[in-house]
Amino acid sequence: MTWPHLFLALVGLILAVTAYVCAFRLRPGWVSSAGLALVLAGAFITFTGTPTDIRAQPAVGLAFFVAWIALFRLMGRFERPR
Amino acid sequence: MNPLAPPPSPPGPAAGAPRTGNDPSLPRSAYFVGPVTDFLAVGGAALMVFALFLALPRLATAPAVGWLVAVGLWVCNYPHFASTNYRLYSSRTSRRAYPATAWLTPALLLAAVVACFLRPATAADLVLIYFLWSPYHYSAQAMGVAMVYSRRCGLDLTRAERRVLAGLSQVSFVTATAHIQADRHTYHYFGVAYTGLGIPGLVPRLLDVVLWASLLAVAAVIARRALTGRRMIPFIVLLPLITQFLWSTAATPGYYAVIIPFFHCLQYLFIAWNYQLAVAAAAPDRRRSTRFAVTETARWAALNAALGFALFWCLPYAGHVLGRSLAFSTAVILAAVQIHHFFVDGVIWKLRAPSTRQPLMSTLSDVAGRAPRARPSGRALAALAAGASVDPDL
């Protein structure tokens, strides 16, 4: 099992446990929050899993730069007060 | 109807002028404490120290600055991070209001920390994300504080004007970050070395142009208001944005760069403190008094100092016990704690939520059970002289 798969499994496990714990109170608002959490986790896994030589390319660096800033903005919509 | 009530958009009363209208959502003063205290807390002190360091270069590089910064970490910076956790986790109401943020976010960051400890190379990525998110957070906070004061002043900013102000704040952060990320230089954060993204060098140069265009757009907004006779934007609204612009773009003198986080944290603590006082004062059977304000402030400050100590001293040591070096553990834990802060802050301080907005419309005088010490306006004095009845808020 490679490192990104191990990490993905760990994140998946934590999300599954959290979802189980909250299952009895699950509301529609949780779906968008869980979705954004998965997006953030996925972005981190992609970022850290990208080989160094590929990340060294300026275009790839720019893509990550733009993607992270967009994600920071997106995370502001993570949840509305209930 | 109060004959002294100002029109909805008066041409330009002082920012701290008391509210004389019937709108109960407006505070009695534009300031939480007073013009001087608010000015210093939300950016004025940062500007003054900047000017002082420019004027006295020897002072800007004095070793004492380092000592002051070190003390500031424990009394301001770390408690500022802790106060976010206090606000989110200290009451069942806020935990229930933001359940996903309260429980999912730490779970994600715990996973990231575990990943870093299992595979140390990952730590460089976590630290890099922290350094990308941090200036974004500064920019968002500056805009947030500006909007708090805009509401407190009853300012009628249009959507376009808000976007122009937000644009300047965001572009200044993006430009500064792009300049740093334009090479693949290796930096060090405690025990972790991380490398910049290496974006094309043309990007920051283009962003420089956009930055100046954003600045011109803000100038145009101010000029348009002046030319059309609309109320001018009070300085206290612009102050956080001016400070943020300076931090992002100016060449900082001496050790000024290491003081910037202190002023950012001071700005945050000031708002969070007033929020906390207003929330605590709203509890049933609470008697508002100076004694209550002092006691609640001391309790809140002590708890945040203790929590800051736990987050920034105890947790890194706990990580060190797990087998990694203290420097490595410090880098990873501090990055995770601060990313958690950025994340949570972006969610829980939305002004459109009444539970957030209403406490931010309070004043220290309200909390302490004292009437604000505001001077009557010229119109009010004229009305008094003419024998008219005067609004008691004056």
Tab-separated table of C-alpha atoms in Angstrom:
chain	number	residue	atom	x	y	z
A	1	MET	CA	0.000	0.000	0.000
A	2	THR	CA	1.493	3.348	-1.044
A	3	TRP	CA	1.549	6.447	1.172
A	4	PRO	CA	-1.320	8.425	-0.459
A	5	HIS	CA	-3.574	5.373	-0.216
A	6	LEU	CA	-2.722	4.928	3.453
A	7	PHE	CA	-3.473	8.568	4.157
A	8	LEU	CA	-6.718	8.465	2.180
A	9	ALA	CA	-7.770	5.407	4.161
A	10	LEU	CA	-7.015	7.228	7.425
A	11	VAL	CA	-8.999	10.320	6.420
A	12	GLY	CA	-11.844	8.108	5.207
A	13	LEU	CA	-11.861	6.251	8.514
A	14	ILE	CA	-12.029	9.477	10.524
A	15	LEU	CA	-14.809	10.863	8.334
A	16	ALA	CA	-16.720	7.594	8.622
A	17	VAL	CA	-16.452	7.606	12.426
A	18	THR	CA	-17.517	11.254	12.552
A	19	ALA	CA	-20.463	10.533	10.259
A	20	TYR	CA	-21.452	7.560	12.419
A	21	VAL	CA	-21.293	9.602	15.628
A	22	CYS	CA	-23.404	12.329	14.077
A	23	ALA	CA	-25.717	9.981	12.185
A	24	PHE	CA	-28.678	10.543	14.476
A	25	ARG	CA	-28.512	14.293	14.047
A	26	LEU	CA	-27.593	14.378	10.379
A	27	ARG	CA	-29.190	17.328	8.668
A	28	PRO	CA	-28.926	18.617	5.101
A	29	GLY	CA	-26.368	21.196	6.210
A	30	TRP	CA	-24.000	18.414	7.073
A	31	VAL	CA	-23.905	17.185	3.485
A	32	SER	CA	-22.304	20.379	2.175
A	33	SER	CA	-19.896	20.530	5.122
A	34	ALA	CA	-18.872	16.898	4.648
A	35	GLY	CA	-18.500	17.523	0.919
A	36	LEU	CA	-16.234	20.522	1.488
A	37	ALA	CA	-14.224	18.544	4.045
A	38	LEU	CA	-13.693	15.829	1.441
A	39	VAL	CA	-12.661	18.463	-1.123
A	40	LEU	CA	-10.107	19.907	1.310
A	41	ALA	CA	-8.786	16.475	2.240
A	42	GLY	CA	-8.629	15.527	-1.425
A	43	ALA	CA	-6.747	18.720	-2.282
A	44	PHE	CA	-4.190	18.041	0.427
A	45	ILE	CA	-3.753	14.438	-0.673
A	46	THR	CA	-3.326	15.533	-4.277
A	47	PHE	CA	-0.892	18.268	-3.273
A	48	THR	CA	1.253	16.062	-1.119
A	49	GLY	CA	0.999	13.108	-3.490
A	50	THR	CA	2.198	15.025	-6.555
A	51	PRO	CA	5.792	14.067	-7.382
A	52	THR	CA	8.363	16.784	-6.732
A	53	ASP	CA	9.538	17.010	-10.354
A	54	ILE	CA	5.997	17.669	-11.550
A	55	ARG	CA	5.336	20.214	-8.825
A	56	ALA	CA	8.537	22.031	-9.788
A	57	GLN	CA	6.985	23.077	-13.102
A	58	PRO	CA	5.854	26.741	-12.927
A	59	ALA	CA	2.471	26.006	-14.486
A	60	VAL	CA	1.751	23.317	-11.905
A	61	GLY	CA	2.903	25.646	-9.113
A	62	LEU	CA	0.539	28.315	-10.431
A	63	ALA	CA	-2.319	25.806	-10.613
A	64	PHE	CA	-1.787	24.868	-6.962
A	65	PHE	CA	-1.476	28.550	-5.984
A	66	VAL	CA	-4.809	29.420	-7.594
A	67	ALA	CA	-6.456	26.252	-6.319
A	68	TRP	CA	-5.439	26.845	-2.711
A	69	ILE	CA	-6.635	30.444	-2.698
A	70	ALA	CA	-9.936	29.338	-4.220
A	71	LEU	CA	-10.198	26.654	-1.548
A	72	PHE	CA	-9.552	29.139	1.258
A	73	ARG	CA	-12.432	31.222	-0.056
A	74	LEU	CA	-14.615	28.148	-0.435
A	75	MET	CA	-13.972	27.063	3.143
A	76	GLY	CA	-15.627	30.282	4.316
A	77	ARG	CA	-18.883	28.625	3.216
A	78	PHE	CA	-18.188	25.498	5.197
A	79	GLU	CA	-21.147	25.918	7.469
A	80	ARG	CA	-23.977	28.284	8.305
A	81	PRO	CA	-25.112	28.676	11.889
A	82	ARG	CA	-27.961	26.313	12.793
B	1	MET	CA	-40.440	60.818	15.489
B	2	ASN	CA	-37.328	62.391	16.861
B	3	PRO	CA	-36.848	65.762	15.159
B	4	LEU	CA	-33.099	65.513	15.689
B	5	ALA	CA	-32.775	62.159	13.968
B	6	PRO	CA	-30.321	62.346	11.096
B	7	PRO	CA	-31.361	61.376	7.581
B	8	PRO	CA	-30.522	57.808	6.500
B	9	SER	CA	-27.301	58.869	4.833
B	10	PRO	CA	-26.105	62.121	6.323
B	11	PRO	CA	-23.344	63.929	4.484
B	12	GLY	CA	-20.716	63.258	7.072
B	13	PRO	CA	-21.058	63.117	10.829
B	14	ALA	CA	-17.998	62.155	12.804
B	15	ALA	CA	-17.459	58.403	13.006
B	16	GLY	CA	-17.933	58.381	16.738
B	17	ALA	CA	-21.051	60.493	16.781
B	18	PRO	CA	-23.817	58.927	18.835
B	19	ARG	CA	-26.744	57.362	17.028
B	20	THR	CA	-29.725	59.610	17.275
B	21	GLY	CA	-32.034	57.684	14.959
B	22	ASN	CA	-34.650	55.131	15.917
B	23	ASP	CA	-32.806	52.156	14.379
B	24	PRO	CA	-32.270	49.790	17.345
B	25	SER	CA	-29.739	47.735	15.402
B	26	LEU	CA	-27.251	50.619	15.447
B	27	PRO	CA	-24.989	51.005	18.481
B	28	ARG	CA	-24.917	54.181	20.512
B	29	SER	CA	-21.381	54.832	19.347
B	30	ALA	CA	-19.384	53.795	16.314
B	31	TYR	CA	-16.619	52.749	18.705
B	32	PHE	CA	-16.540	49.773	21.041
B	33	VAL	CA	-14.566	51.668	23.694
B	34	GLY	CA	-13.724	55.092	22.334
B	35	PRO	CA	-12.031	56.732	19.351
B	36	VAL	CA	-8.478	56.473	20.701
B	37	THR	CA	-8.691	52.893	21.990
B	38	ASP	CA	-10.451	51.609	18.876
B	39	PHE	CA	-8.029	53.466	16.613
B	40	LEU	CA	-5.004	51.944	18.345
B	41	ALA	CA	-6.439	48.427	18.478
B	42	VAL	CA	-7.634	48.009	14.910
B	43	GLY	CA	-4.502	49.296	13.192
B	44	GLY	CA	-3.470	52.707	14.501
B	45	ALA	CA	-0.805	51.326	16.816
B	46	ALA	CA	0.626	49.281	13.947
B	47	LEU	CA	0.825	52.387	11.754
B	48	MET	CA	2.411	54.427	14.535
B	49	VAL	CA	5.091	51.826	15.231
B	50	PHE	CA	5.748	51.581	11.496
B	51	ALA	CA	6.285	55.343	11.323
B	52	LEU	CA	8.444	55.231	14.446
B	53	PHE	CA	10.647	52.497	12.984
B	54	LEU	CA	10.985	54.440	9.743
B	55	ALA	CA	12.026	57.561	11.643
B	56	LEU	CA	14.374	55.733	14.024
B	57	PRO	CA	16.143	52.914	12.156
B	58	ARG	CA	18.308	52.073	15.187
B	59	LEU	CA	15.197	51.438	17.240
B	60	ALA	CA	13.823	49.216	14.467
B	61	THR	CA	16.786	46.877	14.800
B	62	ALA	CA	17.211	47.016	18.571
B	63	PRO	CA	17.436	43.621	20.323
B	64	ALA	CA	14.713	44.779	22.703
B	65	VAL	CA	12.247	44.462	19.828
B	66	GLY	CA	12.870	40.716	19.842
B	67	TRP	CA	12.171	40.537	23.577
B	68	LEU	CA	8.957	42.486	23.201
B	69	VAL	CA	7.848	40.188	20.403
B	70	ALA	CA	8.580	37.160	22.600
B	71	VAL	CA	6.484	38.581	25.432
B	72	GLY	CA	3.764	39.528	22.952
B	73	LEU	CA	3.536	35.915	21.822
B	74	TRP	CA	2.307	34.809	25.249
B	75	VAL	CA	0.098	37.751	26.131
B	76	CYS	CA	-1.451	38.425	22.733
B	77	ASN	CA	-0.608	36.060	19.866
B	78	TYR	CA	-1.289	32.715	21.530
B	79	PRO	CA	-4.369	33.908	23.456
B	80	HIS	CA	-5.728	35.205	20.139
B	81	PHE	CA	-5.674	31.686	18.704
B	82	ALA	CA	-7.121	30.341	21.928
B	83	SER	CA	-9.977	32.853	21.897
B	84	THR	CA	-11.307	31.347	18.665
B	85	ASN	CA	-11.473	27.951	20.352
B	86	TYR	CA	-13.025	29.548	23.415
B	87	ARG	CA	-15.739	31.129	21.324
B	88	LEU	CA	-16.532	27.924	19.438
B	89	TYR	CA	-16.229	25.330	22.172
B	90	SER	CA	-17.031	27.106	25.435
B	91	SER	CA	-20.795	27.130	25.024
B	92	ARG	CA	-23.223	24.449	23.976
B	93	THR	CA	-25.048	27.056	21.881
B	94	SER	CA	-22.061	27.750	19.629
B	95	ARG	CA	-21.123	24.062	19.396
B	96	ARG	CA	-24.662	23.310	18.263
B	97	ALA	CA	-24.657	26.276	15.900
B	98	TYR	CA	-21.518	25.037	14.109
B	99	PRO	CA	-21.339	21.263	14.688
B	100	ALA	CA	-19.458	20.425	11.484
B	101	THR	CA	-16.873	23.136	12.089
B	102	ALA	CA	-16.524	22.169	15.739
B	103	TRP	CA	-15.933	18.458	15.176
B	104	LEU	CA	-15.062	17.800	11.529
B	105	THR	CA	-12.322	20.420	11.254
B	106	PRO	CA	-10.198	19.171	14.182
B	107	ALA	CA	-10.677	15.617	12.902
B	108	LEU	CA	-9.271	16.632	9.505
B	109	LEU	CA	-6.339	18.461	11.046
B	110	LEU	CA	-5.644	15.596	13.408
B	111	ALA	CA	-5.453	13.351	10.364
B	112	ALA	CA	-3.000	15.773	8.752
B	113	VAL	CA	-0.850	15.871	11.911
B	114	VAL	CA	-0.835	12.075	12.143
B	115	ALA	CA	0.158	11.939	8.485
B	116	CYS	CA	3.062	14.320	9.141
B	117	PHE	CA	4.305	12.260	12.069
B	118	LEU	CA	4.034	9.041	10.033
B	119	ARG	CA	5.674	10.572	6.953
B	120	PRO	CA	7.758	13.662	7.868
B	121	ALA	CA	8.024	14.806	4.223
B	122	THR	CA	4.308	15.690	4.410
B	123	ALA	CA	5.054	18.305	7.076
B	124	ALA	CA	6.628	20.574	4.453
B	125	ASP	CA	3.316	20.645	2.575
B	126	LEU	CA	1.286	21.347	5.697
B	127	VAL	CA	3.614	24.218	6.616
B	128	LEU	CA	3.463	25.605	3.071
B	129	ILE	CA	-0.343	25.576	3.191
B	130	TYR	CA	-0.175	27.350	6.537
B	131	PHE	CA	1.992	30.086	5.004
B	132	LEU	CA	-0.411	30.425	2.068
B	133	TRP	CA	-3.520	30.539	4.269
B	134	SER	CA	-2.104	32.943	6.848
B	135	PRO	CA	-1.965	36.085	4.654
B	136	TYR	CA	-5.379	35.224	3.232
B	137	HIS	CA	-6.666	35.117	6.791
B	138	TYR	CA	-5.076	38.505	7.553
B	139	SER	CA	-6.760	39.971	4.513
B	140	ALA	CA	-10.156	38.469	5.374
B	141	GLN	CA	-9.903	39.722	8.956
B	142	ALA	CA	-9.050	43.252	7.808
B	143	MET	CA	-12.127	43.294	5.576
B	144	GLY	CA	-14.246	41.775	8.344
B	145	VAL	CA	-13.204	44.418	10.870
B	146	ALA	CA	-13.831	47.139	8.270
B	147	MET	CA	-17.358	45.778	7.747
B	148	VAL	CA	-17.990	45.651	11.511
B	149	TYR	CA	-17.192	49.362	11.751
B	150	SER	CA	-19.146	50.067	8.583
B	151	ARG	CA	-22.242	48.587	10.244
B	152	ARG	CA	-21.518	50.349	13.508
B	153	CYS	CA	-21.298	53.663	11.670
B	154	GLY	CA	-24.533	52.944	9.816
B	155	LEU	CA	-22.648	53.421	6.562
B	156	ASP	CA	-24.606	52.766	3.384
B	157	LEU	CA	-21.909	50.999	1.375
B	158	THR	CA	-23.212	49.678	-1.910
B	159	ARG	CA	-22.404	46.160	-3.014
B	160	ALA	CA	-20.001	47.525	-5.615
B	161	GLU	CA	-18.213	49.655	-3.015
B	162	ARG	CA	-17.865	46.658	-0.697
B	163	ARG	CA	-16.404	44.653	-3.562
B	164	VAL	CA	-13.893	47.384	-4.341
B	165	LEU	CA	-12.748	47.484	-0.695
B	166	ALA	CA	-12.625	43.690	-0.484
B	167	GLY	CA	-10.768	43.624	-3.804
B	168	LEU	CA	-7.987	45.831	-2.468
B	169	SER	CA	-7.656	43.687	0.633
B	170	GLN	CA	-7.548	40.440	-1.345
B	171	VAL	CA	-5.332	41.651	-4.169
B	172	SER	CA	-2.775	43.035	-1.720
B	173	PHE	CA	-2.504	39.624	-0.047
B	174	VAL	CA	-2.411	37.698	-3.343
B	175	THR	CA	0.274	39.990	-4.757
B	176	ALA	CA	2.491	39.749	-1.684
B	177	THR	CA	2.105	35.970	-1.564
B	178	ALA	CA	2.751	35.623	-5.293
B	179	HIS	CA	6.040	37.505	-4.938
B	180	ILE	CA	7.115	35.054	-2.216
B	181	GLN	CA	5.957	32.007	-4.183
B	182	ALA	CA	7.559	33.111	-7.439
B	183	ASP	CA	10.678	31.072	-6.809
B	184	ARG	CA	11.359	27.681	-5.343
B	185	HIS	CA	13.425	29.044	-2.504
B	186	THR	CA	13.657	26.835	0.578
B	187	TYR	CA	12.481	28.347	3.870
B	188	HIS	CA	12.606	26.998	7.413
B	189	TYR	CA	9.854	26.939	10.011
B	190	PHE	CA	11.205	25.480	13.257
B	191	GLY	CA	12.271	21.962	12.304
B	192	VAL	CA	10.643	21.810	8.887
B	193	ALA	CA	12.127	22.990	5.584
B	194	TYR	CA	9.617	23.793	2.862
B	195	THR	CA	9.939	25.025	-0.699
B	196	GLY	CA	7.943	27.739	-2.465
B	197	LEU	CA	5.531	26.819	-5.249
B	198	GLY	CA	7.684	28.392	-7.953
B	199	ILE	CA	4.902	30.112	-9.882
B	200	PRO	CA	5.888	31.969	-13.092
B	201	GLY	CA	7.643	35.281	-12.404
B	202	LEU	CA	5.256	37.117	-14.726
B	203	VAL	CA	2.334	36.500	-12.334
B	204	PRO	CA	3.444	38.771	-9.459
B	205	ARG	CA	4.412	41.488	-11.965
B	206	LEU	CA	0.913	41.380	-13.473
B	207	LEU	CA	-0.585	41.371	-9.982
B	208	ASP	CA	1.397	44.522	-9.168
B	209	VAL	CA	-0.577	46.270	-11.929
B	210	VAL	CA	-3.855	44.853	-10.583
B	211	LEU	CA	-2.902	46.042	-7.104
B	212	TRP	CA	-2.443	49.622	-8.245
B	213	ALA	CA	-5.690	49.404	-10.199
B	214	SER	CA	-7.417	48.251	-6.986
B	215	LEU	CA	-5.946	51.168	-5.108
B	216	LEU	CA	-7.190	53.571	-7.776
B	217	ALA	CA	-10.631	51.961	-7.579
B	218	VAL	CA	-10.783	52.644	-3.820
B	219	ALA	CA	-9.676	56.236	-4.456
B	220	ALA	CA	-12.431	56.505	-7.075
B	221	VAL	CA	-15.036	55.256	-4.574
B	222	ILE	CA	-13.962	57.875	-2.043
B	223	ALA	CA	-13.842	60.633	-4.682
B	224	ARG	CA	-17.268	59.672	-6.040
B	225	ARG	CA	-18.794	59.897	-2.590
B	226	ALA	CA	-17.221	63.296	-2.087
B	227	LEU	CA	-18.385	64.581	-5.470
B	228	THR	CA	-21.946	63.311	-5.128
B	229	GLY	CA	-22.329	64.640	-1.608
B	230	ARG	CA	-22.810	61.223	-0.057
B	231	ARG	CA	-21.498	60.479	3.388
B	232	MET	CA	-17.732	59.930	3.423
B	233	ILE	CA	-16.364	56.584	4.564
B	234	PRO	CA	-15.204	57.115	8.164
B	235	PHE	CA	-11.484	56.643	8.725
B	236	ILE	CA	-12.072	53.864	11.267
B	237	VAL	CA	-13.685	51.793	8.470
B	238	LEU	CA	-10.688	52.263	6.183
B	239	LEU	CA	-8.062	51.836	8.916
B	240	PRO	CA	-7.907	47.990	8.947
B	241	LEU	CA	-7.644	47.979	5.146
B	242	ILE	CA	-4.909	50.630	5.125
B	243	THR	CA	-2.969	48.628	7.707
B	244	GLN	CA	-3.426	45.400	5.745
B	245	PHE	CA	-2.278	47.146	2.547
B	246	LEU	CA	0.811	48.444	4.318
B	247	TRP	CA	1.649	45.030	5.775
B	248	SER	CA	1.294	43.371	2.386
B	249	THR	CA	3.072	45.824	0.171
B	250	ALA	CA	5.475	48.082	2.050
B	251	ALA	CA	9.131	47.316	2.647
B	252	THR	CA	9.071	46.896	6.405
B	253	PRO	CA	11.785	48.693	8.388
B	254	GLY	CA	14.064	46.680	10.686
B	255	TYR	CA	12.276	44.006	12.690
B	256	TYR	CA	8.840	45.391	11.883
B	257	ALA	CA	7.875	42.254	9.940
B	258	VAL	CA	8.077	40.115	13.077
B	259	ILE	CA	5.764	42.500	14.935
B	260	ILE	CA	3.001	42.361	12.323
B	261	PRO	CA	1.403	39.166	13.753
B	262	PHE	CA	1.189	40.875	17.145
B	263	PHE	CA	-0.862	43.733	15.734
B	264	HIS	CA	-3.042	41.350	13.745
B	265	CYS	CA	-3.724	39.387	16.952
B	266	LEU	CA	-4.376	42.589	18.899
B	267	GLN	CA	-6.966	43.608	16.319
B	268	TYR	CA	-8.677	40.244	16.642
B	269	LEU	CA	-8.551	40.122	20.437
B	270	PHE	CA	-10.082	43.566	20.672
B	271	ILE	CA	-13.111	42.518	18.624
B	272	ALA	CA	-13.375	39.093	20.314
B	273	TRP	CA	-13.142	40.717	23.757
B	274	ASN	CA	-16.008	43.088	23.039
B	275	TYR	CA	-18.019	40.233	21.563
B	276	GLN	CA	-17.411	38.132	24.675
B	277	LEU	CA	-18.412	40.958	27.000
B	278	ALA	CA	-21.631	41.552	25.073
B	279	VAL	CA	-22.534	37.851	25.051
B	280	ALA	CA	-21.772	37.454	28.761
B	281	ALA	CA	-23.709	40.610	29.612
B	282	ALA	CA	-26.746	39.299	27.744
B	283	ALA	CA	-27.084	36.319	30.092
B	284	PRO	CA	-30.281	36.344	32.190
B	285	ASP	CA	-30.096	38.090	35.579
B	286	ARG	CA	-26.710	39.593	34.710
B	287	ARG	CA	-26.200	42.995	36.309
B	288	ARG	CA	-24.236	45.244	33.987
B	289	SER	CA	-21.567	47.154	35.844
B	290	THR	CA	-17.920	48.144	35.657
B	291	ARG	CA	-17.142	45.372	38.126
B	292	PHE	CA	-18.809	42.831	35.823
B	293	ALA	CA	-16.836	44.105	32.796
B	294	VAL	CA	-13.528	43.895	34.681
B	295	THR	CA	-14.249	40.457	36.166
B	296	GLU	CA	-15.427	38.982	32.875
B	297	THR	CA	-12.414	40.450	31.067
B	298	ALA	CA	-10.012	38.953	33.617
B	299	ARG	CA	-11.715	35.541	33.470
B	300	TRP	CA	-11.751	35.482	29.657
B	301	ALA	CA	-8.118	36.680	29.402
B	302	ALA	CA	-6.880	34.126	31.937
B	303	LEU	CA	-8.660	31.251	30.209
B	304	ASN	CA	-7.302	32.261	26.809
B	305	ALA	CA	-3.768	32.636	28.178
B	306	ALA	CA	-3.998	29.153	29.720
B	307	LEU	CA	-5.427	27.629	26.555
B	308	GLY	CA	-2.779	29.383	24.480
B	309	PHE	CA	-0.110	27.874	26.701
B	310	ALA	CA	-1.658	24.428	26.246
B	311	LEU	CA	-1.900	24.765	22.465
B	312	PHE	CA	1.505	26.289	21.810
B	313	TRP	CA	3.673	24.752	24.519
B	314	CYS	CA	2.077	21.565	25.827
B	315	LEU	CA	0.906	20.137	22.502
B	316	PRO	CA	4.312	20.428	20.770
B	317	TYR	CA	5.895	18.671	23.767
B	318	ALA	CA	3.229	15.970	23.557
B	319	GLY	CA	4.157	15.495	19.904
B	320	HIS	CA	7.819	15.336	20.841
B	321	VAL	CA	7.061	12.486	23.247
B	322	LEU	CA	5.761	10.518	20.254
B	323	GLY	CA	9.265	10.290	18.874
B	324	ARG	CA	9.880	13.258	16.589
B	325	SER	CA	12.210	16.156	17.409
B	326	LEU	CA	10.739	19.049	19.381
B	327	ALA	CA	11.440	21.420	16.475
B	328	PHE	CA	9.593	19.156	14.042
B	329	SER	CA	6.696	18.636	16.436
B	330	THR	CA	6.481	22.385	17.092
B	331	ALA	CA	6.317	23.164	13.368
B	332	VAL	CA	3.607	20.610	12.649
B	333	ILE	CA	1.436	21.282	15.713
B	334	LEU	CA	1.680	25.058	15.392
B	335	ALA	CA	0.822	24.914	11.697
B	336	ALA	CA	-2.187	22.683	12.438
B	337	VAL	CA	-3.433	24.820	15.346
B	338	GLN	CA	-3.174	27.966	13.243
B	339	ILE	CA	-4.845	26.421	10.181
B	340	HIS	CA	-7.670	25.365	12.494
B	341	HIS	CA	-7.929	28.986	13.627
B	342	PHE	CA	-8.016	30.275	10.028
B	343	PHE	CA	-10.669	27.735	9.128
B	344	VAL	CA	-12.909	28.348	12.137
B	345	ASP	CA	-12.594	32.129	11.923
B	346	GLY	CA	-13.733	32.089	8.324
B	347	VAL	CA	-16.941	30.380	9.411
B	348	ILE	CA	-17.986	31.750	12.790
B	349	TRP	CA	-17.605	35.491	12.236
B	350	LYS	CA	-20.094	35.962	9.410
B	351	LEU	CA	-21.861	39.252	10.055
B	352	ARG	CA	-25.030	38.129	8.321
B	353	ALA	CA	-25.677	35.776	11.262
B	354	PRO	CA	-27.655	37.745	13.869
B	355	SER	CA	-26.004	35.784	16.693
B	356	THR	CA	-22.664	37.192	15.533
B	357	ARG	CA	-23.786	40.618	14.388
B	358	GLN	CA	-25.794	41.710	17.417
B	359	PRO	CA	-23.049	41.357	20.055
B	360	LEU	CA	-20.721	43.248	17.713
B	361	MET	CA	-23.049	46.238	17.908
B	362	SER	CA	-22.433	46.690	21.643
B	363	THR	CA	-20.239	49.230	23.390
B	364	LEU	CA	-18.173	48.936	26.524
B	365	SER	CA	-20.416	51.559	28.108
B	366	ASP	CA	-23.445	49.333	27.512
B	367	VAL	CA	-21.721	46.359	29.101
B	368	ALA	CA	-20.499	48.389	32.059
B	369	GLY	CA	-23.964	49.865	32.558
B	370	ARG	CA	-22.770	53.389	31.905
B	371	ALA	CA	-24.140	55.967	29.504
B	372	PRO	CA	-21.670	56.782	26.708
B	373	ARG	CA	-19.615	59.889	27.255
B	374	ALA	CA	-20.496	61.475	23.954
B	375	ARG	CA	-20.561	65.138	23.200
B	376	PRO	CA	-23.812	66.474	21.773
B	377	SER	CA	-23.589	67.429	18.149
B	378	GLY	CA	-23.806	71.005	16.947
B	379	ARG	CA	-27.381	70.433	15.810
B	380	ALA	CA	-28.346	69.062	19.216
B	381	LEU	CA	-26.799	72.060	20.979
B	382	ALA	CA	-28.672	74.378	18.643
B	383	ALA	CA	-31.913	72.514	19.386
B	384	LEU	CA	-31.218	72.732	23.113
B	385	ALA	CA	-30.705	76.455	22.794
B	386	ALA	CA	-34.015	76.653	20.920
B	387	GLY	CA	-35.773	74.770	23.711
B	388	ALA	CA	-36.487	71.593	21.729
B	389	SER	CA	-36.636	68.214	23.408
B	390	VAL	CA	-33.454	66.188	22.979
B	391	ASP	CA	-33.103	62.490	22.482
B	392	PRO	CA	-31.850	60.978	25.762
B	393	ASP	CA	-29.118	59.124	23.896
B	394	LEU	CA	-27.434	62.425	23.277
